[in-house]
Amino acid sequence: MQIDTRQLSDNQTIPADVCIIGAGPAGLACANEFIGKGIRVALLESGGIREEKRIQRLSEGEIGGCMDEAPELTYLRQLGGTANHWIIKMSDKQYGFRYVPLNKIDFEKRAYVPNSGWPIRRSDLDAYYARAHQVARIGPYNYEPGRWETEKFKRLPLDKNRVLTDVYTFGPTQVFTRELPGKFARSGEIDIYLHATVTELLTDNDGAIVNRARVQTFEGKTVYFKAQYFVIASGGFATPQLLLASRSKSEQGIGNAHDVVGRYYMDHSLVPSGNFYPLDPKSINTPGLYDMRLVDGCSVLTGLKLSKTLIQKEELLGFSATLFPMPPTEEVTGLLALKNMAMAIKSRKMPDSLIMDLKNIFHAKKYITRMLYQKWIHDAPVMPGFGQGGWSKLNDNHKKFQRLELLAFVEQSPLPDNRVSLTNEKDALGCPKIKVHFKWHEHDIESILRSQEIIADALDGTGLGRFERAITENGMPIIGAQGLHHLMGTTRMSDSPKMGVVNKDCKVHGMTNLYIASSSVFVTSGYSNPTLTILALSIRLADEIQQQLKFS
């Protein structure tokens, strides 16, 4: 059932067995595990069914270091969470998102990566990864490249001791924006409370048990939720914000006896890494395996990653590059100008660059016309990239594309000074706003540069073409602080409360009934999209709570 919290009585207390705070993919996946178990769940969502500016402004905050994107732009307060912004065009004509598990090495202690080492292993999550595949409808749990090869599309001839083919799968966005919310609305066990912003967790006198979650509305109402177990599933920024703001028993907040809450913030950056120019223009389709394709009903895409042996030998961080065919620079400029014009028309405000945009469109008119035709006839991408694949199914690609551009996901080191903290400014509901501080670590930058060199050597070694790296005039990688909104590490997992906020079961240290389902519990980020691991941890956490309920 869906309930609008604004319609409830002021100072009302609502009981449940489990209270989950946040109805994004983590909260939805966790709640789904309680269906049919006779367990009453209250699922609280700060937003509504649609995005609302007033609610989104609750995520506003300050930025520091080399951050260049405001916090409110990085996640969405809405039923379904940030999944509502997942707009990758899958090869089966659905919109979806990219999934991949963390690698084994990501869980391991690496002496050259400060603060690395999870208290669990990859093998501890494999069964939950498989279950997450079922929830997200993303096909079989199989990331071996050979499973996705065909007679037409094979792996590049690379040195397997250095560079390997990486696999990503894709699943439909609607699982989290429509299907699971609809399933819960019809359920008699899970109640979804919309416009239910939790501003504080209230504990007993010892501060070890959460008794109630206090919810406040813009209409001035206060509603309390009482449960045996509480799960915070609010993401990498809102989760530490709630813990730090819950100060009725301790000025440090909940789970923060050792000043760890909010620290070790990480994200993934997308780093332009260079261009591969085939010696034979007609061989542009040779790397077709690395395009997003539909294989046995599953949308997949592959990339290039470094081998574990090489990573350990050269003390590198995670790095995975994907390949996208691109036309000459003039055509790219024309397409970007066309996009700029389309956005200007939509907003009814002509850009200052109008004359230059028109000139660039004119110079690229033949290419633009050809690609728009392919879009109309074959639903092919106008310009391939992370948002849409399908280029390998086109004919005469050597007439459209000149090169393959490499874009890389990179891992960031978990550093305590990269953090989320509270400010003295309050939001509209009286909750302290956050400040996010991030700076690049020198070793991270060195690792990117070396990883690019290795990938360049590997592609040059295929004999199929030449590779040109993308670096600045100063020889630095082309990076910024703006990431991919993969907000990780701020309530990290550790056996020791001095080094983490939650234990290996995702229970907050020092608390008996408070858990966290979020990428905020990640110890290291790897390069992988975090969502599949978030789902696996959320399912695992639900199993743990069910076991606890049996003995309570």
mmCIF file with all atom_site columns, N, CA, C and O in Angstrom, residues 86-97 137 170-175 178-179 292 294 297 299 379 387:
data_model
loop_
_atom_site.group_PDB
_atom_site.id
_atom_site.type_symbol
_atom_site.label_atom_id
_atom_site.label_alt_id
_atom_site.label_comp_id
_atom_site.label_asym_id
_atom_site.label_entity_id
_atom_site.label_seq_id
_atom_site.pdbx_PDB_ins_code
_atom_site.Cartn_x
_atom_site.Cartn_y
_atom_site.Cartn_z
_atom_site.occupancy
_atom_site.B_iso_or_equiv
_atom_site.pdbx_formal_charge
_atom_site.auth_seq_id
_atom_site.auth_comp_id
_atom_site.auth_asym_id
_atom_site.auth_atom_id
_atom_site.pdbx_PDB_model_num
ATOM 1   N N  . TRP A 1 86  ? 18.242 6.666   -14.695 1.00 0.00 ? 86  TRP A N  1
ATOM 2   C CA . TRP A 1 86  ? 18.993 5.673   -15.465 1.00 0.00 ? 86  TRP A CA 1
ATOM 3   C C  . TRP A 1 86  ? 18.439 5.643   -16.889 1.00 0.00 ? 86  TRP A C  1
ATOM 4   O O  . TRP A 1 86  ? 17.343 5.131   -17.126 1.00 0.00 ? 86  TRP A O  1
ATOM 5   N N  . ILE A 1 87  ? 19.195 6.164   -17.853 1.00 0.00 ? 87  ILE A N  1
ATOM 6   C CA . ILE A 1 87  ? 18.650 6.350   -19.198 1.00 0.00 ? 87  ILE A CA 1
ATOM 7   C C  . ILE A 1 87  ? 19.553 5.742   -20.274 1.00 0.00 ? 87  ILE A C  1
ATOM 8   O O  . ILE A 1 87  ? 19.589 6.218   -21.400 1.00 0.00 ? 87  ILE A O  1
ATOM 9   N N  . ILE A 1 88  ? 20.276 4.680   -19.937 1.00 0.00 ? 88  ILE A N  1
ATOM 10  C CA . ILE A 1 88  ? 21.052 3.996   -20.968 1.00 0.00 ? 88  ILE A CA 1
ATOM 11  C C  . ILE A 1 88  ? 20.090 3.251   -21.892 1.00 0.00 ? 88  ILE A C  1
ATOM 12  O O  . ILE A 1 88  ? 19.234 2.488   -21.426 1.00 0.00 ? 88  ILE A O  1
ATOM 13  N N  . LYS A 1 89  ? 20.209 3.488   -23.193 1.00 0.00 ? 89  LYS A N  1
ATOM 14  C CA . LYS A 1 89  ? 19.342 2.832   -24.165 1.00 0.00 ? 89  LYS A CA 1
ATOM 15  C C  . LYS A 1 89  ? 19.853 1.418   -24.402 1.00 0.00 ? 89  LYS A C  1
ATOM 16  O O  . LYS A 1 89  ? 20.886 1.204   -25.037 1.00 0.00 ? 89  LYS A O  1
ATOM 17  N N  . MET A 1 90  ? 19.126 0.425   -23.861 1.00 0.00 ? 90  MET A N  1
ATOM 18  C CA . MET A 1 90  ? 19.544 -0.961  -24.012 1.00 0.00 ? 90  MET A CA 1
ATOM 19  C C  . MET A 1 90  ? 19.256 -1.451  -25.430 1.00 0.00 ? 90  MET A C  1
ATOM 20  O O  . MET A 1 90  ? 18.441 -0.884  -26.154 1.00 0.00 ? 90  MET A O  1
ATOM 21  N N  . SER A 1 91  ? 19.905 -2.531  -25.796 1.00 0.00 ? 91  SER A N  1
ATOM 22  C CA . SER A 1 91  ? 19.764 -3.044  -27.151 1.00 0.00 ? 91  SER A CA 1
ATOM 23  C C  . SER A 1 91  ? 18.412 -3.705  -27.399 1.00 0.00 ? 91  SER A C  1
ATOM 24  O O  . SER A 1 91  ? 18.081 -4.041  -28.520 1.00 0.00 ? 91  SER A O  1
ATOM 25  N N  . ASP A 1 92  ? 17.609 -3.908  -26.354 1.00 0.00 ? 92  ASP A N  1
ATOM 26  C CA . ASP A 1 92  ? 16.264 -4.452  -26.544 1.00 0.00 ? 92  ASP A CA 1
ATOM 27  C C  . ASP A 1 92  ? 15.214 -3.344  -26.445 1.00 0.00 ? 92  ASP A C  1
ATOM 28  O O  . ASP A 1 92  ? 14.063 -3.578  -26.115 1.00 0.00 ? 92  ASP A O  1
ATOM 29  N N  . LYS A 1 93  ? 15.641 -2.095  -26.716 1.00 0.00 ? 93  LYS A N  1
ATOM 30  C CA . LYS A 1 93  ? 14.769 -0.932  -26.807 1.00 0.00 ? 93  LYS A CA 1
ATOM 31  C C  . LYS A 1 93  ? 14.136 -0.545  -25.475 1.00 0.00 ? 93  LYS A C  1
ATOM 32  O O  . LYS A 1 93  ? 13.100 0.114   -25.433 1.00 0.00 ? 93  LYS A O  1
ATOM 33  N N  . GLN A 1 94  ? 14.754 -0.944  -24.395 1.00 0.00 ? 94  GLN A N  1
ATOM 34  C CA . GLN A 1 94  ? 14.357 -0.485  -23.072 1.00 0.00 ? 94  GLN A CA 1
ATOM 35  C C  . GLN A 1 94  ? 15.444 0.442   -22.536 1.00 0.00 ? 94  GLN A C  1
ATOM 36  O O  . GLN A 1 94  ? 16.571 0.435   -23.016 1.00 0.00 ? 94  GLN A O  1
ATOM 37  N N  . TYR A 1 95  ? 15.070 1.221   -21.527 1.00 0.00 ? 95  TYR A N  1
ATOM 38  C CA . TYR A 1 95  ? 16.064 2.023   -20.832 1.00 0.00 ? 95  TYR A CA 1
ATOM 39  C C  . TYR A 1 95  ? 16.517 1.248   -19.596 1.00 0.00 ? 95  TYR A C  1
ATOM 40  O O  . TYR A 1 95  ? 15.703 0.616   -18.912 1.00 0.00 ? 95  TYR A O  1
ATOM 41  N N  . GLY A 1 96  ? 17.811 1.299   -19.326 1.00 0.00 ? 96  GLY A N  1
ATOM 42  C CA . GLY A 1 96  ? 18.318 0.488   -18.232 1.00 0.00 ? 96  GLY A CA 1
ATOM 43  C C  . GLY A 1 96  ? 19.585 1.042   -17.627 1.00 0.00 ? 96  GLY A C  1
ATOM 44  O O  . GLY A 1 96  ? 19.901 2.223   -17.771 1.00 0.00 ? 96  GLY A O  1
ATOM 45  N N  . PHE A 1 97  ? 20.308 0.129   -16.973 1.00 0.00 ? 97  PHE A N  1
ATOM 46  C CA . PHE A 1 97  ? 21.496 0.528   -16.224 1.00 0.00 ? 97  PHE A CA 1
ATOM 47  C C  . PHE A 1 97  ? 22.519 -0.590  -16.288 1.00 0.00 ? 97  PHE A C  1
ATOM 48  O O  . PHE A 1 97  ? 22.197 -1.760  -16.498 1.00 0.00 ? 97  PHE A O  1
ATOM 49  N N  . ARG A 1 137 ? 16.451 -8.471  -13.022 1.00 0.00 ? 137 ARG A N  1
ATOM 50  C CA . ARG A 1 137 ? 16.143 -9.021  -14.354 1.00 0.00 ? 137 ARG A CA 1
ATOM 51  C C  . ARG A 1 137 ? 17.265 -8.732  -15.349 1.00 0.00 ? 137 ARG A C  1
ATOM 52  O O  . ARG A 1 137 ? 17.075 -8.098  -16.367 1.00 0.00 ? 137 ARG A O  1
ATOM 53  N N  . PHE A 1 170 ? 23.229 -5.366  -18.488 1.00 0.00 ? 170 PHE A N  1
ATOM 54  C CA . PHE A 1 170 ? 22.294 -4.262  -18.346 1.00 0.00 ? 170 PHE A CA 1
ATOM 55  C C  . PHE A 1 170 ? 20.910 -4.789  -17.988 1.00 0.00 ? 170 PHE A C  1
ATOM 56  O O  . PHE A 1 170 ? 20.484 -5.831  -18.489 1.00 0.00 ? 170 PHE A O  1
ATOM 57  N N  . GLY A 1 171 ? 20.234 -4.057  -17.108 1.00 0.00 ? 171 GLY A N  1
ATOM 58  C CA . GLY A 1 171 ? 18.886 -4.434  -16.721 1.00 0.00 ? 171 GLY A CA 1
ATOM 59  C C  . GLY A 1 171 ? 17.953 -3.247  -16.793 1.00 0.00 ? 171 GLY A C  1
ATOM 60  O O  . GLY A 1 171 ? 18.383 -2.094  -16.738 1.00 0.00 ? 171 GLY A O  1
ATOM 61  N N  . PRO A 1 172 ? 16.633 -3.490  -16.921 1.00 0.00 ? 172 PRO A N  1
ATOM 62  C CA . PRO A 1 172 ? 15.668 -2.414  -17.133 1.00 0.00 ? 172 PRO A CA 1
ATOM 63  C C  . PRO A 1 172 ? 15.447 -1.534  -15.904 1.00 0.00 ? 172 PRO A C  1
ATOM 64  O O  . PRO A 1 172 ? 15.310 -2.028  -14.783 1.00 0.00 ? 172 PRO A O  1
ATOM 65  N N  . THR A 1 173 ? 15.406 -0.241  -16.144 1.00 0.00 ? 173 THR A N  1
ATOM 66  C CA . THR A 1 173 ? 15.158 0.739   -15.085 1.00 0.00 ? 173 THR A CA 1
ATOM 67  C C  . THR A 1 173 ? 13.814 0.509   -14.401 1.00 0.00 ? 173 THR A C  1
ATOM 68  O O  . THR A 1 173 ? 13.676 0.698   -13.188 1.00 0.00 ? 173 THR A O  1
ATOM 69  N N  . GLN A 1 174 ? 12.807 0.091   -15.151 1.00 0.00 ? 174 GLN A N  1
ATOM 70  C CA . GLN A 1 174 ? 11.444 0.011   -14.639 1.00 0.00 ? 174 GLN A CA 1
ATOM 71  C C  . GLN A 1 174 ? 11.295 -0.976  -13.481 1.00 0.00 ? 174 GLN A C  1
ATOM 72  O O  . GLN A 1 174 ? 10.298 -0.918  -12.753 1.00 0.00 ? 174 GLN A O  1
ATOM 73  N N  . VAL A 1 175 ? 12.260 -1.864  -13.291 1.00 0.00 ? 175 VAL A N  1
ATOM 74  C CA . VAL A 1 175 ? 12.196 -2.763  -12.124 1.00 0.00 ? 175 VAL A CA 1
ATOM 75  C C  . VAL A 1 175 ? 12.087 -1.948  -10.840 1.00 0.00 ? 175 VAL A C  1
ATOM 76  O O  . VAL A 1 175 ? 11.314 -2.292  -9.932  1.00 0.00 ? 175 VAL A O  1
ATOM 77  N N  . ARG A 1 178 ? 8.949  1.200   -11.396 1.00 0.00 ? 178 ARG A N  1
ATOM 78  C CA . ARG A 1 178 ? 7.525  0.829   -11.537 1.00 0.00 ? 178 ARG A CA 1
ATOM 79  C C  . ARG A 1 178 ? 7.182  -0.545  -10.961 1.00 0.00 ? 178 ARG A C  1
ATOM 80  O O  . ARG A 1 178 ? 6.215  -0.694  -10.227 1.00 0.00 ? 178 ARG A O  1
ATOM 81  N N  . GLU A 1 179 ? 7.998  -1.555  -11.301 1.00 0.00 ? 179 GLU A N  1
ATOM 82  C CA . GLU A 1 179 ? 7.592  -2.919  -10.976 1.00 0.00 ? 179 GLU A CA 1
ATOM 83  C C  . GLU A 1 179 ? 7.585  -3.198  -9.475  1.00 0.00 ? 179 GLU A C  1
ATOM 84  O O  . GLU A 1 179 ? 6.567  -3.655  -8.922  1.00 0.00 ? 179 GLU A O  1
ATOM 85  N N  . MET A 1 292 ? 27.546 -2.527  -27.087 1.00 0.00 ? 292 MET A N  1
ATOM 86  C CA . MET A 1 292 ? 26.403 -3.075  -26.362 1.00 0.00 ? 292 MET A CA 1
ATOM 87  C C  . MET A 1 292 ? 25.538 -3.856  -27.351 1.00 0.00 ? 292 MET A C  1
ATOM 88  O O  . MET A 1 292 ? 25.095 -3.334  -28.368 1.00 0.00 ? 292 MET A O  1
ATOM 89  N N  . LEU A 1 294 ? 22.609 -7.397  -27.859 1.00 0.00 ? 294 LEU A N  1
ATOM 90  C CA . LEU A 1 294 ? 21.662 -8.327  -27.257 1.00 0.00 ? 294 LEU A CA 1
ATOM 91  C C  . LEU A 1 294 ? 22.121 -9.747  -27.556 1.00 0.00 ? 294 LEU A C  1
ATOM 92  O O  . LEU A 1 294 ? 22.200 -10.158 -28.712 1.00 0.00 ? 294 LEU A O  1
ATOM 93  N N  . GLY A 1 297 ? 19.001 -12.763 -25.269 1.00 0.00 ? 297 GLY A N  1
ATOM 94  C CA . GLY A 1 297 ? 18.016 -12.011 -24.499 1.00 0.00 ? 297 GLY A CA 1
ATOM 95  C C  . GLY A 1 297 ? 18.589 -11.106 -23.435 1.00 0.00 ? 297 GLY A C  1
ATOM 96  O O  . GLY A 1 297 ? 17.834 -10.482 -22.684 1.00 0.00 ? 297 GLY A O  1
ATOM 97  N N  . SER A 1 299 ? 21.258 -7.856  -22.556 1.00 0.00 ? 299 SER A N  1
ATOM 98  C CA . SER A 1 299 ? 22.078 -6.772  -23.082 1.00 0.00 ? 299 SER A CA 1
ATOM 99  C C  . SER A 1 299 ? 23.428 -6.780  -22.381 1.00 0.00 ? 299 SER A C  1
ATOM 100 O O  . SER A 1 299 ? 23.498 -6.732  -21.148 1.00 0.00 ? 299 SER A O  1
ATOM 101 N N  . ASP A 1 379 ? 17.205 2.480   -35.602 1.00 0.00 ? 379 ASP A N  1
ATOM 102 C CA . ASP A 1 379 ? 17.278 2.868   -34.193 1.00 0.00 ? 379 ASP A CA 1
ATOM 103 C C  . ASP A 1 379 ? 18.729 2.805   -33.699 1.00 0.00 ? 379 ASP A C  1
ATOM 104 O O  . ASP A 1 379 ? 19.026 2.373   -32.594 1.00 0.00 ? 379 ASP A O  1
ATOM 105 N N  . GLY A 1 387 ? 25.555 6.172   -23.220 1.00 0.00 ? 387 GLY A N  1
ATOM 106 C CA . GLY A 1 387 ? 24.100 6.202   -23.192 1.00 0.00 ? 387 GLY A CA 1
ATOM 107 C C  . GLY A 1 387 ? 23.436 5.296   -24.201 1.00 0.00 ? 387 GLY A C  1
ATOM 108 O O  . GLY A 1 387 ? 22.258 4.987   -24.063 1.00 0.00 ? 387 GLY A O  1
#
